[in-house]
mmCIF file of C-alpha atoms and ligand atoms in Angstrom:
data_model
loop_
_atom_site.group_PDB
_atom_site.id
_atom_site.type_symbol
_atom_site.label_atom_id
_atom_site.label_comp_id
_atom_site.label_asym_id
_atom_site.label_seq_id
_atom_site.Cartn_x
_atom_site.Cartn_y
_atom_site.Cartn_z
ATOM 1 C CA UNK V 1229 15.734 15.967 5.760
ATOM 2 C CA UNK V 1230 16.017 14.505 9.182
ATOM 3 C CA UNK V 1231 13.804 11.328 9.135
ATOM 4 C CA UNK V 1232 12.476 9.387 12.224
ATOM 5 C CA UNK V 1233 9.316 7.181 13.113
ATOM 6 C CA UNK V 1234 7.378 6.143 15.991
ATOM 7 C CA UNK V 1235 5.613 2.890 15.866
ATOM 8 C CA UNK V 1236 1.830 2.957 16.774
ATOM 9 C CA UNK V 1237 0.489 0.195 19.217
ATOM 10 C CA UNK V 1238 -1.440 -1.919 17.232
ATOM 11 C CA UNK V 1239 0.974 -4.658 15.799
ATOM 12 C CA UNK V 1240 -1.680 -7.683 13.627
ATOM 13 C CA UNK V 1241 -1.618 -9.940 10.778
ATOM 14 C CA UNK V 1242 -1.668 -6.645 8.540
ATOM 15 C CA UNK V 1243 -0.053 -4.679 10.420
ATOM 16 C CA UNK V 1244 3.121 -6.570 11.416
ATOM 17 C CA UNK V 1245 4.754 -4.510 14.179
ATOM 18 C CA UNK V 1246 2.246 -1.999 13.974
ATOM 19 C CA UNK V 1247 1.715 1.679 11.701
ATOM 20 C CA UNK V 1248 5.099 3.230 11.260
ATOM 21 C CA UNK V 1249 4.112 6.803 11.801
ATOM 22 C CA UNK V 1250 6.960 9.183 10.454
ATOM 23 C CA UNK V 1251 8.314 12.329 11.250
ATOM 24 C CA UNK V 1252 9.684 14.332 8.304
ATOM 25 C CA UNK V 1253 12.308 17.285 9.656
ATOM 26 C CA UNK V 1254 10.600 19.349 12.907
ATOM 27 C CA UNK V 1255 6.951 20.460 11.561
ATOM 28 C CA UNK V 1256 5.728 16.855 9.147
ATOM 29 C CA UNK V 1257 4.300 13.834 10.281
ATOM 30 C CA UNK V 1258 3.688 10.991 7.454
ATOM 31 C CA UNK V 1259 0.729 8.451 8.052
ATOM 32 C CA UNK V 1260 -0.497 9.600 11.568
ATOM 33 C CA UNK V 1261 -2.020 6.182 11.909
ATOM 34 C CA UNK V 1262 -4.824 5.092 14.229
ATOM 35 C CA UNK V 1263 -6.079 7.701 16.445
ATOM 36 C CA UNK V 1264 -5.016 5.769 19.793
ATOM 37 C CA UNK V 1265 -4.086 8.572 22.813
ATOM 38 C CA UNK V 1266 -0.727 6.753 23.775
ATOM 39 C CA UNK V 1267 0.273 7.513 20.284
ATOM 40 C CA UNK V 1268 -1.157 10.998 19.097
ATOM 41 C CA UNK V 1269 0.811 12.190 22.839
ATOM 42 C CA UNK V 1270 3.917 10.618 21.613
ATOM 43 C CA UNK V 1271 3.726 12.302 18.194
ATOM 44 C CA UNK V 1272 3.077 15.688 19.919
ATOM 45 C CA UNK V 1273 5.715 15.323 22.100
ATOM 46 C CA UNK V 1274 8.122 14.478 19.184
ATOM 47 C CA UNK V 1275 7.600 16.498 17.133
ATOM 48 C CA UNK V 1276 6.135 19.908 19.066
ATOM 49 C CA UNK V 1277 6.204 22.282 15.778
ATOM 50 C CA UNK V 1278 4.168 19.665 14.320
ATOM 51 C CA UNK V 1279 2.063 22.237 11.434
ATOM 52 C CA UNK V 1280 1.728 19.588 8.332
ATOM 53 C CA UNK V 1281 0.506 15.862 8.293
ATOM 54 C CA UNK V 1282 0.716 13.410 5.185
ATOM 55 C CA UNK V 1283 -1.294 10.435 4.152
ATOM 56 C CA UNK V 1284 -1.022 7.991 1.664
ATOM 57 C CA UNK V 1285 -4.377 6.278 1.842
ATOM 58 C CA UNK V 1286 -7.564 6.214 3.896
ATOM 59 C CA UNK V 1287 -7.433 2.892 5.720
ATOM 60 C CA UNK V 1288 -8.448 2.956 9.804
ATOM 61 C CA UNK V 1289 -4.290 1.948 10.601
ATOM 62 C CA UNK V 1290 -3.104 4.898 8.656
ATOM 63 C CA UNK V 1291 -5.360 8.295 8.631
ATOM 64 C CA UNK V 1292 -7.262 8.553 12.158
ATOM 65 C CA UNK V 1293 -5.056 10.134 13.597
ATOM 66 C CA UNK V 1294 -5.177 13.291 12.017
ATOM 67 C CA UNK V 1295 -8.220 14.499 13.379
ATOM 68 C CA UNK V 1296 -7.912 14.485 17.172
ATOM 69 C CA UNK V 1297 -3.188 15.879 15.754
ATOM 70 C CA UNK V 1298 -4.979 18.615 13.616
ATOM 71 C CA UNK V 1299 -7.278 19.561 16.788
ATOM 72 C CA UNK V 1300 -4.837 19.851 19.348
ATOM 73 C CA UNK V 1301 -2.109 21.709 17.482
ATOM 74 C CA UNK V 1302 -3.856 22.949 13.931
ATOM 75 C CA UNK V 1303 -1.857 20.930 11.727
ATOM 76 C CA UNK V 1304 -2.692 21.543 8.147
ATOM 77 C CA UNK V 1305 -4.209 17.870 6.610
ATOM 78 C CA UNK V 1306 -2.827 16.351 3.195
ATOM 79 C CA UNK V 1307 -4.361 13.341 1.975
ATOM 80 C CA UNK V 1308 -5.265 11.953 -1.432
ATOM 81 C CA UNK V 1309 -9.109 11.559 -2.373
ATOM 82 C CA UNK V 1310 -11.456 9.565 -0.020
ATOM 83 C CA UNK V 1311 -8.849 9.684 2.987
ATOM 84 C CA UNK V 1312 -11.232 11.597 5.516
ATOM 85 C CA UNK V 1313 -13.957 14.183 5.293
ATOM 86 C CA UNK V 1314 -13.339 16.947 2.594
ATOM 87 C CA UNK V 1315 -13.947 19.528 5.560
ATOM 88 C CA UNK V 1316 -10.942 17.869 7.447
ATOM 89 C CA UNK V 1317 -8.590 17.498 4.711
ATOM 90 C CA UNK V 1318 -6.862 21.414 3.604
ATOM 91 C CA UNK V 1319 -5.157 19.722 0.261
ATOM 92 C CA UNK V 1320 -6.169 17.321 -1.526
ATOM 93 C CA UNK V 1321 -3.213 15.424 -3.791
ATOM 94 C CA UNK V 1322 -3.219 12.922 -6.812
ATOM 95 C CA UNK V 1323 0.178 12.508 -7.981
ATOM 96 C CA UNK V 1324 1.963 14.798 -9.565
ATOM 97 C CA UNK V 1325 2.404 17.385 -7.273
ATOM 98 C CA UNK V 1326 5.238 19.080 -5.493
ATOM 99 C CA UNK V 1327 4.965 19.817 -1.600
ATOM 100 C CA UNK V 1328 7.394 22.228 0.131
ATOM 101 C CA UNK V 1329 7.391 19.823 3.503
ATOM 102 C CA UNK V 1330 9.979 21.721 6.081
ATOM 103 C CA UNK V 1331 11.570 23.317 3.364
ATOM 104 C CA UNK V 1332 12.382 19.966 1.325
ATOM 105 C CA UNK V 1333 10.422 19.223 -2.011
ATOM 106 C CA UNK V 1334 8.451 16.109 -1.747
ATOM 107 C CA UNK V 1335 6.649 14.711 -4.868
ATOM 108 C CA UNK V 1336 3.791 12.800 -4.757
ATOM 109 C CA UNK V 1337 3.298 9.353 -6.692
ATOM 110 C CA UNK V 1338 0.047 8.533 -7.694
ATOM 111 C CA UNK V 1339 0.276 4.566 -6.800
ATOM 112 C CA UNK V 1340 -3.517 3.200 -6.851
ATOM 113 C CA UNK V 1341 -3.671 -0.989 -6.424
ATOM 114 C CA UNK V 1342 -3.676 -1.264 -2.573
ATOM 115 C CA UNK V 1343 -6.257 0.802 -2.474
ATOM 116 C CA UNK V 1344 -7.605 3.091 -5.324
ATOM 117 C CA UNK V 1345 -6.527 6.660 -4.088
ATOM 118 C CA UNK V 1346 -3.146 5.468 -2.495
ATOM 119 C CA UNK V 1347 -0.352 7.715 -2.992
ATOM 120 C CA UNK V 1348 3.351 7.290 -2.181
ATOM 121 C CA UNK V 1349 5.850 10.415 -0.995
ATOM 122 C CA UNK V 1350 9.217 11.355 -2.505
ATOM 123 C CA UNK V 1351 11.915 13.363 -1.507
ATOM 124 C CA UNK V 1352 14.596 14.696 -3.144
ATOM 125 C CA UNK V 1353 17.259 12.301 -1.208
ATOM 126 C CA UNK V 1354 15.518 9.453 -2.537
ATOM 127 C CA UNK V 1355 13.431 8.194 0.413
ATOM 128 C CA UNK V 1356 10.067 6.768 -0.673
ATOM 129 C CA UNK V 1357 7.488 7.002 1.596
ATOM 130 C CA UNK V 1358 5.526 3.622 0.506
ATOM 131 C CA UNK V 1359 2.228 3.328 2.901
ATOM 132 C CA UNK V 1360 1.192 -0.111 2.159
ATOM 133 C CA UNK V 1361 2.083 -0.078 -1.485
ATOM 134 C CA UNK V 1362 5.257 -1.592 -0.204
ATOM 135 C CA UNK V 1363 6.267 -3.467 3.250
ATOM 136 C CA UNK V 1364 9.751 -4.130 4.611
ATOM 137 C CA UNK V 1365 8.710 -7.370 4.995
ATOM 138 C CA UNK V 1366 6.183 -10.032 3.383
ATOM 139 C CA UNK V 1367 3.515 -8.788 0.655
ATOM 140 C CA UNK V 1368 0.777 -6.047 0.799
ATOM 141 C CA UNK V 1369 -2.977 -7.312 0.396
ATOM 142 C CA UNK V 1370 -4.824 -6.512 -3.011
ATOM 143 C CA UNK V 1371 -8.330 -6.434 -1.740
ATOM 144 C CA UNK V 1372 -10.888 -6.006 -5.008
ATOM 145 C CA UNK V 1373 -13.270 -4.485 -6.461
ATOM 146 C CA UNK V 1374 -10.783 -1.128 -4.863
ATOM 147 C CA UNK V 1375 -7.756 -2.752 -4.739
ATOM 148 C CA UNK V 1376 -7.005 -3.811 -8.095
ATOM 149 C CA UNK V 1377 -3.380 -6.061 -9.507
ATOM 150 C CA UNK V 1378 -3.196 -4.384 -12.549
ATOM 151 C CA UNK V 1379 -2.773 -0.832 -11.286
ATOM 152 C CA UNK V 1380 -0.653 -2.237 -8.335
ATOM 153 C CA UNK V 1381 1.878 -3.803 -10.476
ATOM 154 C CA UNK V 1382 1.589 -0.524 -12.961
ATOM 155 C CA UNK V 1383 2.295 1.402 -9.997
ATOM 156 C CA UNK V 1384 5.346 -0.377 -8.777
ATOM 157 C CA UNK V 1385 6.907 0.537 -12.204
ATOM 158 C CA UNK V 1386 6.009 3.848 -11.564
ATOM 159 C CA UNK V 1387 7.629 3.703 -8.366
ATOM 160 C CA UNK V 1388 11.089 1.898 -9.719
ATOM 161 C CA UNK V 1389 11.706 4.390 -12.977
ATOM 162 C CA UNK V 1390 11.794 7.350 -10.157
ATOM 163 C CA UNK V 1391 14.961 5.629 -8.405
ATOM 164 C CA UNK V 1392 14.254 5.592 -5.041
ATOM 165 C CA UNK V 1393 17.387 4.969 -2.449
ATOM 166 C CA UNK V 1394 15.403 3.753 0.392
ATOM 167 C CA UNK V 1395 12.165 2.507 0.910
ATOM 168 C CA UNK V 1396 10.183 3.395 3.933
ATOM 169 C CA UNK V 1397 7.386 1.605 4.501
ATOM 170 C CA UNK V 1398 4.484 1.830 6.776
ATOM 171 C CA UNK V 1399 4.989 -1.533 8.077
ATOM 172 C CA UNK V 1400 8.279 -3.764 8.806
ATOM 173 C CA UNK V 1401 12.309 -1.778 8.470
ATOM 174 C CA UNK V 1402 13.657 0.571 6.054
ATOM 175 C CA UNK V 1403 14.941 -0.674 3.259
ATOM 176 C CA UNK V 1404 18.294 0.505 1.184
ATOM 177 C CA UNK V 1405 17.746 -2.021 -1.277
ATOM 178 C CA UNK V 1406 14.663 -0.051 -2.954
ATOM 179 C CA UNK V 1407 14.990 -0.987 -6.643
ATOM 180 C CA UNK V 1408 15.954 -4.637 -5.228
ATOM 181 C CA UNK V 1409 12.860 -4.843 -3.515
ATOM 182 C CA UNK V 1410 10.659 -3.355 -6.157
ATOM 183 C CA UNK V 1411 12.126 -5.871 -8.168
ATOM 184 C CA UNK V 1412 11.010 -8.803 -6.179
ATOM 185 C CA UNK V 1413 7.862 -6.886 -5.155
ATOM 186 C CA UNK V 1414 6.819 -7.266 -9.099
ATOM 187 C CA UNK V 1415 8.274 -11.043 -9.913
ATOM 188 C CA UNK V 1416 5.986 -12.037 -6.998
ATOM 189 C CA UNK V 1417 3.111 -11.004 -8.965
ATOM 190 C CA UNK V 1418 4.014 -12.332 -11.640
ATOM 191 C CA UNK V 1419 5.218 -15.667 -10.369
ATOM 192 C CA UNK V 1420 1.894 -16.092 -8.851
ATOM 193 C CA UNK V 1421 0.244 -14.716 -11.663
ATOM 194 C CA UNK V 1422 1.858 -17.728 -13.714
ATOM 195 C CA UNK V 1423 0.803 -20.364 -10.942
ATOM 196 C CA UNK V 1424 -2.757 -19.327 -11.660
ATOM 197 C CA UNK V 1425 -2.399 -19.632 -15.388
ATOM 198 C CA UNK V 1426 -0.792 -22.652 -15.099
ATOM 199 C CA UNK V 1427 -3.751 -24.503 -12.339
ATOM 200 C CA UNK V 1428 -6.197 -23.462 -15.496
ATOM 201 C CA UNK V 1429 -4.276 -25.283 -17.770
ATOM 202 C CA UNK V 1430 -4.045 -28.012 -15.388
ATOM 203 C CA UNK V 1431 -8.040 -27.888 -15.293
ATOM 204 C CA UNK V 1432 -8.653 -26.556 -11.998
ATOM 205 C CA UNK V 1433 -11.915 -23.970 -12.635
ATOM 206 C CA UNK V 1434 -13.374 -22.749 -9.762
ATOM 207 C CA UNK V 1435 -11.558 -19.980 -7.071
ATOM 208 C CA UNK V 1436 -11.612 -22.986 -4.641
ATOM 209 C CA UNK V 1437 -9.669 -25.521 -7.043
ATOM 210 C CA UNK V 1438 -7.295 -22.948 -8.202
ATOM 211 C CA UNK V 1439 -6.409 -21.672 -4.317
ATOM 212 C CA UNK V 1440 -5.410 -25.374 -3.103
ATOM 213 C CA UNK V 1441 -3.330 -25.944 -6.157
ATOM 214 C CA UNK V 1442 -1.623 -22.493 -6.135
ATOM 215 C CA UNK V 1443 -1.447 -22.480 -2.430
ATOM 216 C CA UNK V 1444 -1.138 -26.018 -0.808
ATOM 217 C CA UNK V 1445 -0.894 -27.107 2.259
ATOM 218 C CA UNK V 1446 -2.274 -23.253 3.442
ATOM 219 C CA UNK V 1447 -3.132 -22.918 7.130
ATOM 220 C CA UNK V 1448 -7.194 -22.851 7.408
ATOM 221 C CA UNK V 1449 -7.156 -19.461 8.880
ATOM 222 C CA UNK V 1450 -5.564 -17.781 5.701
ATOM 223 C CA UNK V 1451 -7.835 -19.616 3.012
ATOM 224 C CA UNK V 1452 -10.156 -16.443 2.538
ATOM 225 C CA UNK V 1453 -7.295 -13.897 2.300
ATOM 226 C CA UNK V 1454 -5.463 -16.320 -0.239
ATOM 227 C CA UNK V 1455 -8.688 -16.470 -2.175
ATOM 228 C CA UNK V 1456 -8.979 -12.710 -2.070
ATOM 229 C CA UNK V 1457 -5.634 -12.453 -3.825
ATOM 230 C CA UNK V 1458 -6.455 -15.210 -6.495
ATOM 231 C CA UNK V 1459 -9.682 -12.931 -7.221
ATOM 232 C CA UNK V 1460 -7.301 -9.995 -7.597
ATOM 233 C CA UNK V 1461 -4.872 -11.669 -10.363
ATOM 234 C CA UNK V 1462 -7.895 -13.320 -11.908
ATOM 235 C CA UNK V 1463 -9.399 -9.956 -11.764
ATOM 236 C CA UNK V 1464 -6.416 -8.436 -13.475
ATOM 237 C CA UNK V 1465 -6.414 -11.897 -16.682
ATOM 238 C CA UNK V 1466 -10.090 -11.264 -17.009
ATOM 239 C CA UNK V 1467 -9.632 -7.504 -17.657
ATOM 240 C CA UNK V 1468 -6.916 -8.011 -20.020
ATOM 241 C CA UNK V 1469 -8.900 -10.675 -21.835
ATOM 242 C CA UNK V 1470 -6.845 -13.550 -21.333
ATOM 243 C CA UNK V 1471 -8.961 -15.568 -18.430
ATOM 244 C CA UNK V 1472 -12.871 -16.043 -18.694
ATOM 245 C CA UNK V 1473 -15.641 -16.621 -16.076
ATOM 246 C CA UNK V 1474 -18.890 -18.054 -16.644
ATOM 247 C CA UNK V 1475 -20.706 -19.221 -13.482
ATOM 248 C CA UNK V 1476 -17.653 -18.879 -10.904
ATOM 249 C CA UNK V 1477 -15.515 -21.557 -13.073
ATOM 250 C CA UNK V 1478 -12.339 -19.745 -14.783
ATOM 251 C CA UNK V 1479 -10.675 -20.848 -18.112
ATOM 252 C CA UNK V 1480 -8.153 -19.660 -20.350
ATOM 253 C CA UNK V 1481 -9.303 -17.986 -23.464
ATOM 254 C CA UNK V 1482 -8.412 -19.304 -26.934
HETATM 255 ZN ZN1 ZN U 2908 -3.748 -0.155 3.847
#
């Protein structure tokens, strides 16, 4: 299947250059991203048979889009639950299923831990469509109570036993060195997973102590998103029984 993108204009923190919108063969478009003008024109004018758009999750950098694409050219809308309005959206997928997408099978990956519904896209050359599961560069953001580390890292397993060949994210390059990446993806985790463990052995308690031991020396800017991420892995300990709160101040079970 003939794969190309179009990057939307709105590069940020999050976004790095901005939404890689793809184009799957003549008629698919994967993660229309935000519904900007500029970039819903330059889709159309890609990709003029357009009659089937993906998504892998419902945040404002990925879905918008569709509405105004389905409007203009009838485009049928396939998104996992929560992406949209239920009178937008003509399929609703889980994981598990098997789309006929310009006459290629893709296979959807359920791949909740970004963001609960997220879903990932497979075809049958090996190109993994990774939303913000997976980046081509840096880490994805866990935000909680949704976003949750536990599925996130169960998901990336999910992700590696299927033996992807490439990785295309919705943010930053392809990637040929998928299982590499997933690899790396997953020791992060668990790297900083151990730093946490090991600032509650060294007595730190509260989110506050634990983020300026596991992340010194942190520009002031990032402190809250670094604290969201400690709340996602101490989150994940609690839930597994292993870390325990009482009053905001953490400690390691017995
Ligand atoms: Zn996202």
């Amino acid at each position: 299947m003939r794969i190309r993108s179009i990057t939307a204009p709105n590069p940020g923190a999050f976004t790095l250059d901005g939404t890689r919108t793809y184009l799957l063969g003549e008629t698919a478009v994967l993660d229309p991203g935000p519904a900007i003008d500029a970039h819903i024109d330059a889709i159309l004018a890609a990709q003029p048979r357009l009659d089937t758009i993906l998504i892998t999750h419902r945040h404002a950098d990925h879905a918008p889009a569709a509405v105004p694409l389905k409007e203009r050219c009838g485009a049928r809308i396939i998104a996992p639950a929560d992406v949209l309005d239920d009178r937008q959206v003509d399929l609703r997928v889980a994981g598990g299923e098997s789309l006929d997408i310009d006459g290629t099978a893709i296979e959807v990956i359920a791949t909740p831990g970004h963001t609960s519904e997220h879903v990932c896209y497979l075809t049958a050359d090996g190109d993994l469509f990774t939303g913000d599961t997976i980046l081509g560069t840096g880490t994805t953001a866990i935000f909680p109570p949704d976003g949750n580390m536990a599925d996130y890292i169960r998901s990336l397993r999910r992700l590696r036993a299927r033996s992807p060949k490439r990785i295309q994210p919705a943010h930053g390059p392809t990637r040929s060195d998928a299982i590499a990446l997933i690899d790396e993806y997953i020791a992060h985790r668990l790297e900083r997973e151990r730093q946490v463990l090991e600032a509650l052995a060294g007595g730190a308690r509260t989110l506050s102590e634990l983020r300026s031991r596991v992340y010194p020396d942190l520009d002031p800017q990032l402190i809250g998103a670094a604290e969201i991420q400690m709340t996602a892995h101490l989150t994940k300990l609690k839930d597994e029984n292993r870390v325990e709160e009482t009053d905001g101040r953490y400690r390691v079970r017995e």
